[in-house]
PDB file of C-alpha atoms and ligand atoms in Angstrom:
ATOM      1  CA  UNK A 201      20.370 116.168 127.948  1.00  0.00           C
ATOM      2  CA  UNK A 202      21.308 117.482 124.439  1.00  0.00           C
ATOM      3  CA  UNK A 203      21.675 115.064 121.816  1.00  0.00           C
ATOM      4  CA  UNK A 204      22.921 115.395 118.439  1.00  0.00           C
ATOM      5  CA  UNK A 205      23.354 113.573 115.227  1.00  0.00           C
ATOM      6  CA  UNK A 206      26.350 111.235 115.883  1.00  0.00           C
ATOM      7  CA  UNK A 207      28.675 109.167 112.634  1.00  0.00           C
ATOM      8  CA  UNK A 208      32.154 108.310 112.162  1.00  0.00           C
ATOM      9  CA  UNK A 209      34.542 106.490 109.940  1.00  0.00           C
ATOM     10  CA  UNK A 210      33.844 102.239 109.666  1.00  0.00           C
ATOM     11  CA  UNK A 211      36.637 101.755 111.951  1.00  0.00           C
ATOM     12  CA  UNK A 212      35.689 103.854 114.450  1.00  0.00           C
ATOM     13  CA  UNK A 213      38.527 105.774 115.297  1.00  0.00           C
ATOM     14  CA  UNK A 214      37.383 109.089 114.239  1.00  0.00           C
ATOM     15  CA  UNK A 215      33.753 110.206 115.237  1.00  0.00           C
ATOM     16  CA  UNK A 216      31.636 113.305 114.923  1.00  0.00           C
ATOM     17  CA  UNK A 217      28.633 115.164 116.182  1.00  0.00           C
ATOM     18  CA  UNK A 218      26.026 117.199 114.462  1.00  0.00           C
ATOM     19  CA  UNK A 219      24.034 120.133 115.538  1.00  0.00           C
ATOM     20  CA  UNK A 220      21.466 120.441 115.155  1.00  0.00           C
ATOM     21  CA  UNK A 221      19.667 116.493 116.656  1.00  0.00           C
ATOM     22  CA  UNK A 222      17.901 116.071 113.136  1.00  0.00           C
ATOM     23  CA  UNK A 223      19.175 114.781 109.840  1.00  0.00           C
ATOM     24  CA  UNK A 224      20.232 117.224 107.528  1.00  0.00           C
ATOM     25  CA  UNK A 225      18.822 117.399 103.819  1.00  0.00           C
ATOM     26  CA  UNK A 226      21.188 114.890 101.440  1.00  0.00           C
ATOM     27  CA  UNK A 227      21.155 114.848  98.186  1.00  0.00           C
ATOM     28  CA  UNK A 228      22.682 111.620  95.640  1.00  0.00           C
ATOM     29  CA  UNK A 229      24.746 112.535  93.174  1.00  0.00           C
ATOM     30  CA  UNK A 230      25.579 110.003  90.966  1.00  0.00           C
ATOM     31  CA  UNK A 231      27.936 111.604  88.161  1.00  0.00           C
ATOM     32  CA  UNK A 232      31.158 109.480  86.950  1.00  0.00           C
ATOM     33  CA  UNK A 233      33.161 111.018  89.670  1.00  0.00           C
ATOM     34  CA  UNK A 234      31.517 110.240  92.397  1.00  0.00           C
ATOM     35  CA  UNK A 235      30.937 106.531  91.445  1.00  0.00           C
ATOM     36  CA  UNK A 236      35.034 106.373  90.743  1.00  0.00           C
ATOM     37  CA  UNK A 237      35.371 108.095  94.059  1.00  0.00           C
ATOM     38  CA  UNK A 238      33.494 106.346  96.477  1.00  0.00           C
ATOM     39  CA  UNK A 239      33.596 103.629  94.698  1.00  0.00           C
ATOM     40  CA  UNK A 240      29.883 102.846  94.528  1.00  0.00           C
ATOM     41  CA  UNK A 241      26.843 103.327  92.934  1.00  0.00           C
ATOM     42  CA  UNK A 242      26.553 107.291  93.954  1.00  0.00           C
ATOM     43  CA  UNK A 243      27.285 109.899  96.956  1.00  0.00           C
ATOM     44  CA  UNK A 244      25.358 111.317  99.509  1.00  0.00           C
ATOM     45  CA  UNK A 245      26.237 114.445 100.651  1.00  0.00           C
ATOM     46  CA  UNK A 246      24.993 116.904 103.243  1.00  0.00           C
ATOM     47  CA  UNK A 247      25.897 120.334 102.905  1.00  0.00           C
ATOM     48  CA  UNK A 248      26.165 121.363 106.175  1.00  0.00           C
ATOM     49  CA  UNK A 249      27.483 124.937 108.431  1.00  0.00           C
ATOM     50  CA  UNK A 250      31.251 124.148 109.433  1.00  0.00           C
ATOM     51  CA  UNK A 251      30.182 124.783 112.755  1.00  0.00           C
ATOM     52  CA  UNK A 252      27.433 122.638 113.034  1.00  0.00           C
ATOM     53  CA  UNK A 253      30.409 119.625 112.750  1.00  0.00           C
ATOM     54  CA  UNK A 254      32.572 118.452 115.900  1.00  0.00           C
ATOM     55  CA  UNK A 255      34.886 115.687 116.121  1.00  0.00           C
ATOM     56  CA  UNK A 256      34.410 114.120 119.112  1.00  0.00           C
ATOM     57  CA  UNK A 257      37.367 111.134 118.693  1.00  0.00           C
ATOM     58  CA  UNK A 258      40.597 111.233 116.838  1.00  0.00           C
ATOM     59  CA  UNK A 259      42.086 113.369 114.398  1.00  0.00           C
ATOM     60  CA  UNK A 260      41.017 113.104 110.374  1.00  0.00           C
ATOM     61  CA  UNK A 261      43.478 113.668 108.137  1.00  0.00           C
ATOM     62  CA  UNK A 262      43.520 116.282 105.161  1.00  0.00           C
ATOM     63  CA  UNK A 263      44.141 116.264 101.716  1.00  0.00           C
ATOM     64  CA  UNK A 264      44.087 118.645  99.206  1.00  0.00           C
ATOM     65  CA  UNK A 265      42.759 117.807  95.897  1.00  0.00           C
ATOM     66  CA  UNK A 266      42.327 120.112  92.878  1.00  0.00           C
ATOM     67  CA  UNK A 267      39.315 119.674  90.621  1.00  0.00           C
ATOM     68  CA  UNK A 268      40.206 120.164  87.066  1.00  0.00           C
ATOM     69  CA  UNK A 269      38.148 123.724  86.921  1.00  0.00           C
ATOM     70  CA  UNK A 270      41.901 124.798  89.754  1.00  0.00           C
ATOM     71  CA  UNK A 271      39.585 124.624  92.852  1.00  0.00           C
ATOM     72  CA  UNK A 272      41.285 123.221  95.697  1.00  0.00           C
ATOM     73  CA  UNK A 273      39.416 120.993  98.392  1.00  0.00           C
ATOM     74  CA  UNK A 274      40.099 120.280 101.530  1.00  0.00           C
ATOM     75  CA  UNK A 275      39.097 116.282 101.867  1.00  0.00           C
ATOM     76  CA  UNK A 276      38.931 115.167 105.630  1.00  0.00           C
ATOM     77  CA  UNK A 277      39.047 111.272 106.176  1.00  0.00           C
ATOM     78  CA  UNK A 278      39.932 108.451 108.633  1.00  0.00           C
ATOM     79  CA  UNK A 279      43.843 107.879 108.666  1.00  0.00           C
ATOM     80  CA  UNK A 280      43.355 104.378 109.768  1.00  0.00           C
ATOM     81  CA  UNK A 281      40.768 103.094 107.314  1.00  0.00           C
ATOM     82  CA  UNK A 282      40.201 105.637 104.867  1.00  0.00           C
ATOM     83  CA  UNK A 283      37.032 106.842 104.812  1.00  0.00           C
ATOM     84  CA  UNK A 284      36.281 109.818 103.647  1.00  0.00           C
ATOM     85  CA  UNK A 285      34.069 111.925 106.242  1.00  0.00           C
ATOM     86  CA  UNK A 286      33.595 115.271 104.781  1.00  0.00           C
ATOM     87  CA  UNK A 287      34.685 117.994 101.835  1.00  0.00           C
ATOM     88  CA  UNK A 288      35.711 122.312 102.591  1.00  0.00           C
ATOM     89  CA  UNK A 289      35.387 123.916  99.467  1.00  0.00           C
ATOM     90  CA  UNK A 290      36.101 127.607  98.868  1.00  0.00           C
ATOM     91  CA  UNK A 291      32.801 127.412  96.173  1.00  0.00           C
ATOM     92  CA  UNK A 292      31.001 127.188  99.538  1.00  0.00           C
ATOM     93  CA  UNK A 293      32.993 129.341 102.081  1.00  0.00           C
ATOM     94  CA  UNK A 294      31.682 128.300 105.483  1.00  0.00           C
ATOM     95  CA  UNK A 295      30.086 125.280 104.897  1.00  0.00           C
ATOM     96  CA  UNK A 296      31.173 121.581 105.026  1.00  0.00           C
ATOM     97  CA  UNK A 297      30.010 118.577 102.576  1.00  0.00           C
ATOM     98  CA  UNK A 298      29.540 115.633 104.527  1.00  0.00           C
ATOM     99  CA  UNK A 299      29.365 111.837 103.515  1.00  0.00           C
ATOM    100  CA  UNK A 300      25.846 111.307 104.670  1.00  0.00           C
ATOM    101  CA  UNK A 301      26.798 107.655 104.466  1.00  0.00           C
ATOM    102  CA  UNK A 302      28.956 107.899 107.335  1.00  0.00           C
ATOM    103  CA  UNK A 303      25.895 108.772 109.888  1.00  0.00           C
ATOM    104  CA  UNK A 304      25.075 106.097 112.482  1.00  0.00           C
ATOM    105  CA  UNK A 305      21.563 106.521 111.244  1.00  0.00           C
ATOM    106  CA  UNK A 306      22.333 106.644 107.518  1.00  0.00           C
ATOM    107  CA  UNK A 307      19.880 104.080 107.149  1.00  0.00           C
ATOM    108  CA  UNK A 308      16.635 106.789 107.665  1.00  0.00           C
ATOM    109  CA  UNK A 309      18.125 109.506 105.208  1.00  0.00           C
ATOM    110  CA  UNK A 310      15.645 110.259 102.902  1.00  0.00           C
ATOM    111  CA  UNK A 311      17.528 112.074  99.990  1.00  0.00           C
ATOM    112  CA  UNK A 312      15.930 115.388  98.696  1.00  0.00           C
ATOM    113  CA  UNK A 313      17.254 115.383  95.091  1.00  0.00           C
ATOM    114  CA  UNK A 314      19.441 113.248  92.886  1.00  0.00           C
ATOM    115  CA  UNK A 315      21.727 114.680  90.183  1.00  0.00           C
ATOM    116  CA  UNK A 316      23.633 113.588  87.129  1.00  0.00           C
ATOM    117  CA  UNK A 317      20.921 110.786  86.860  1.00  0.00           C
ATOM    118  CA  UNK A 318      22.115 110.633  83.477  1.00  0.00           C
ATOM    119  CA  UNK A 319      25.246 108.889  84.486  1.00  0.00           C
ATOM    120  CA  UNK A 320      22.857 106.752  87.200  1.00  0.00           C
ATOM    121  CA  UNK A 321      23.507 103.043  87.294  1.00  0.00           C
ATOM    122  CA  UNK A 322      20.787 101.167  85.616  1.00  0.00           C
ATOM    123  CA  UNK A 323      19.613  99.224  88.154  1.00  0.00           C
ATOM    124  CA  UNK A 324      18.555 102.050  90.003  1.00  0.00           C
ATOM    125  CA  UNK A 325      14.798 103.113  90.299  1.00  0.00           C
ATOM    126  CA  UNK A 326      14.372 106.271  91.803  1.00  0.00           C
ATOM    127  CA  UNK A 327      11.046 107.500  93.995  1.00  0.00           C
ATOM    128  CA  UNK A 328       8.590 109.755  92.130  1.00  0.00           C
ATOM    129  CA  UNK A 329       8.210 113.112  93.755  1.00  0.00           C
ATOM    130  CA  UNK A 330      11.893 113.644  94.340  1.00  0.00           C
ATOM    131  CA  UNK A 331      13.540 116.106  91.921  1.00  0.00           C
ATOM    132  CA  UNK A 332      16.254 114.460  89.826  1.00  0.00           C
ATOM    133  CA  UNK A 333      18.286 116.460  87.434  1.00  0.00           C
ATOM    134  CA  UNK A 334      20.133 115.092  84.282  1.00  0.00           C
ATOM    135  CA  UNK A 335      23.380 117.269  85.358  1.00  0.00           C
ATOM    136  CA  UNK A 336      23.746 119.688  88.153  1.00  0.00           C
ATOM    137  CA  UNK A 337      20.769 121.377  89.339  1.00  0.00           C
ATOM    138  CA  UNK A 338      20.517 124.932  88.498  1.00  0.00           C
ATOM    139  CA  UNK A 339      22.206 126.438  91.676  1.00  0.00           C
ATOM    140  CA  UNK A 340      18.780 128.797  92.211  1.00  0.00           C
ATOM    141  CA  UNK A 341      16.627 125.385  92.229  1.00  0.00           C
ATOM    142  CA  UNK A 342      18.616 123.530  94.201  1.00  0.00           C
ATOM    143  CA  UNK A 343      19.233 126.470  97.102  1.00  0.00           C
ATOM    144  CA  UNK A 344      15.004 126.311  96.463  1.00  0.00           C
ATOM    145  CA  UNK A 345      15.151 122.521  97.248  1.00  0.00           C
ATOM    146  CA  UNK A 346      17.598 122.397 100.222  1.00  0.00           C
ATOM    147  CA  UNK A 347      15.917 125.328 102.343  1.00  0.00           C
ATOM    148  CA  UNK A 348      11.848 124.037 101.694  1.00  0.00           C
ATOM    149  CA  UNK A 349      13.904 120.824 103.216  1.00  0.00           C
ATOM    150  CA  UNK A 350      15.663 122.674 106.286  1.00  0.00           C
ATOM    151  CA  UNK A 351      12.053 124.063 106.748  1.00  0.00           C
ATOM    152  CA  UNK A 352      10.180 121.188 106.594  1.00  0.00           C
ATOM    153  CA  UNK A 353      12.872 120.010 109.171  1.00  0.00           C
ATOM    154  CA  UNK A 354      12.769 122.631 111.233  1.00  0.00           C
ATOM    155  CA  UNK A 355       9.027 122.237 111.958  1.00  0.00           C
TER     156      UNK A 355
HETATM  157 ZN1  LIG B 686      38.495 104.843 110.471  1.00  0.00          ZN
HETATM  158 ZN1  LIG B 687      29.148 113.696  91.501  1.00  0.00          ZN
END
């Protein structure tokens, strides 16, 4: 039987699956933006291979939103209740962003880095070991981070 990493919206009406059947590596971020956005404390995202997603019930709807840098993102998210499921980018061609809050088992992620922890709520205390950034990680540390995390996965 093949099993995979299942989530959806909180309504239910649109649902996924993820290949590979293990978490993938999330990461927090918890700039300005992302607290305005979803409307919480921070976001965590998986960055994820476009093909590794399938919807398995309903249809998301799309948006386009364009960041104030003129890049244009696709936003995918529940028609009926709004939540928003995942993020195509063309600053990652090929991959998807996924709300790692909208797993079924979002309560055993284990995030591998936080950033913007400068603009972290106060009340937050994060674990030691995990490597937080003030701002956005240096894109060669954080490709560092994510695939010592898809290895330590993958064995
Ligand atoms: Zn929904
Ligand atoms: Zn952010």
């Amino acid at each position: 039987m093949s099993r995979s990493v299942t989530g959806g919206c909180r309504c239910g009406a649109v649902r996924y699956d993820l290949t590979p059947d293990r978490l993938p590596p999330v990461y927090c971020c918890h700039c300005r933006d992302c607290q305005t956005w979803s409307g919480s404390a921070f976001v965590e995202q998986a960055v994820v291979p476009a093909n590794a997603l399938s919807i398995t019930k309903g249809a998301p709807t799309e948006q386009a939103f364009t960041t104030p840098i003129g890049v244009i993102s696709r936003q995918f998210g529940c028609p009926a209740c709004f939540s928003r499921l995942y993020t195509a980018s063309p600053s990652r061609p090929g991959m998807l962003t996924l709300r790692a809050g909208t797993l079924d088992a979002s309560d055993a992620v284990m995030p591998i880095a936080h950033i913007w922890t400068k603009r972290m709520q106060r009340w937050i205390t994060l674990p030691d070991g995990v490597p937080a950034f003030a701002e956005n990680a240096p894109a060669d540390a954080f490709a560092a981070i994510l695939s010592r995390a898809v290895r330590g996965e993958a064995t």
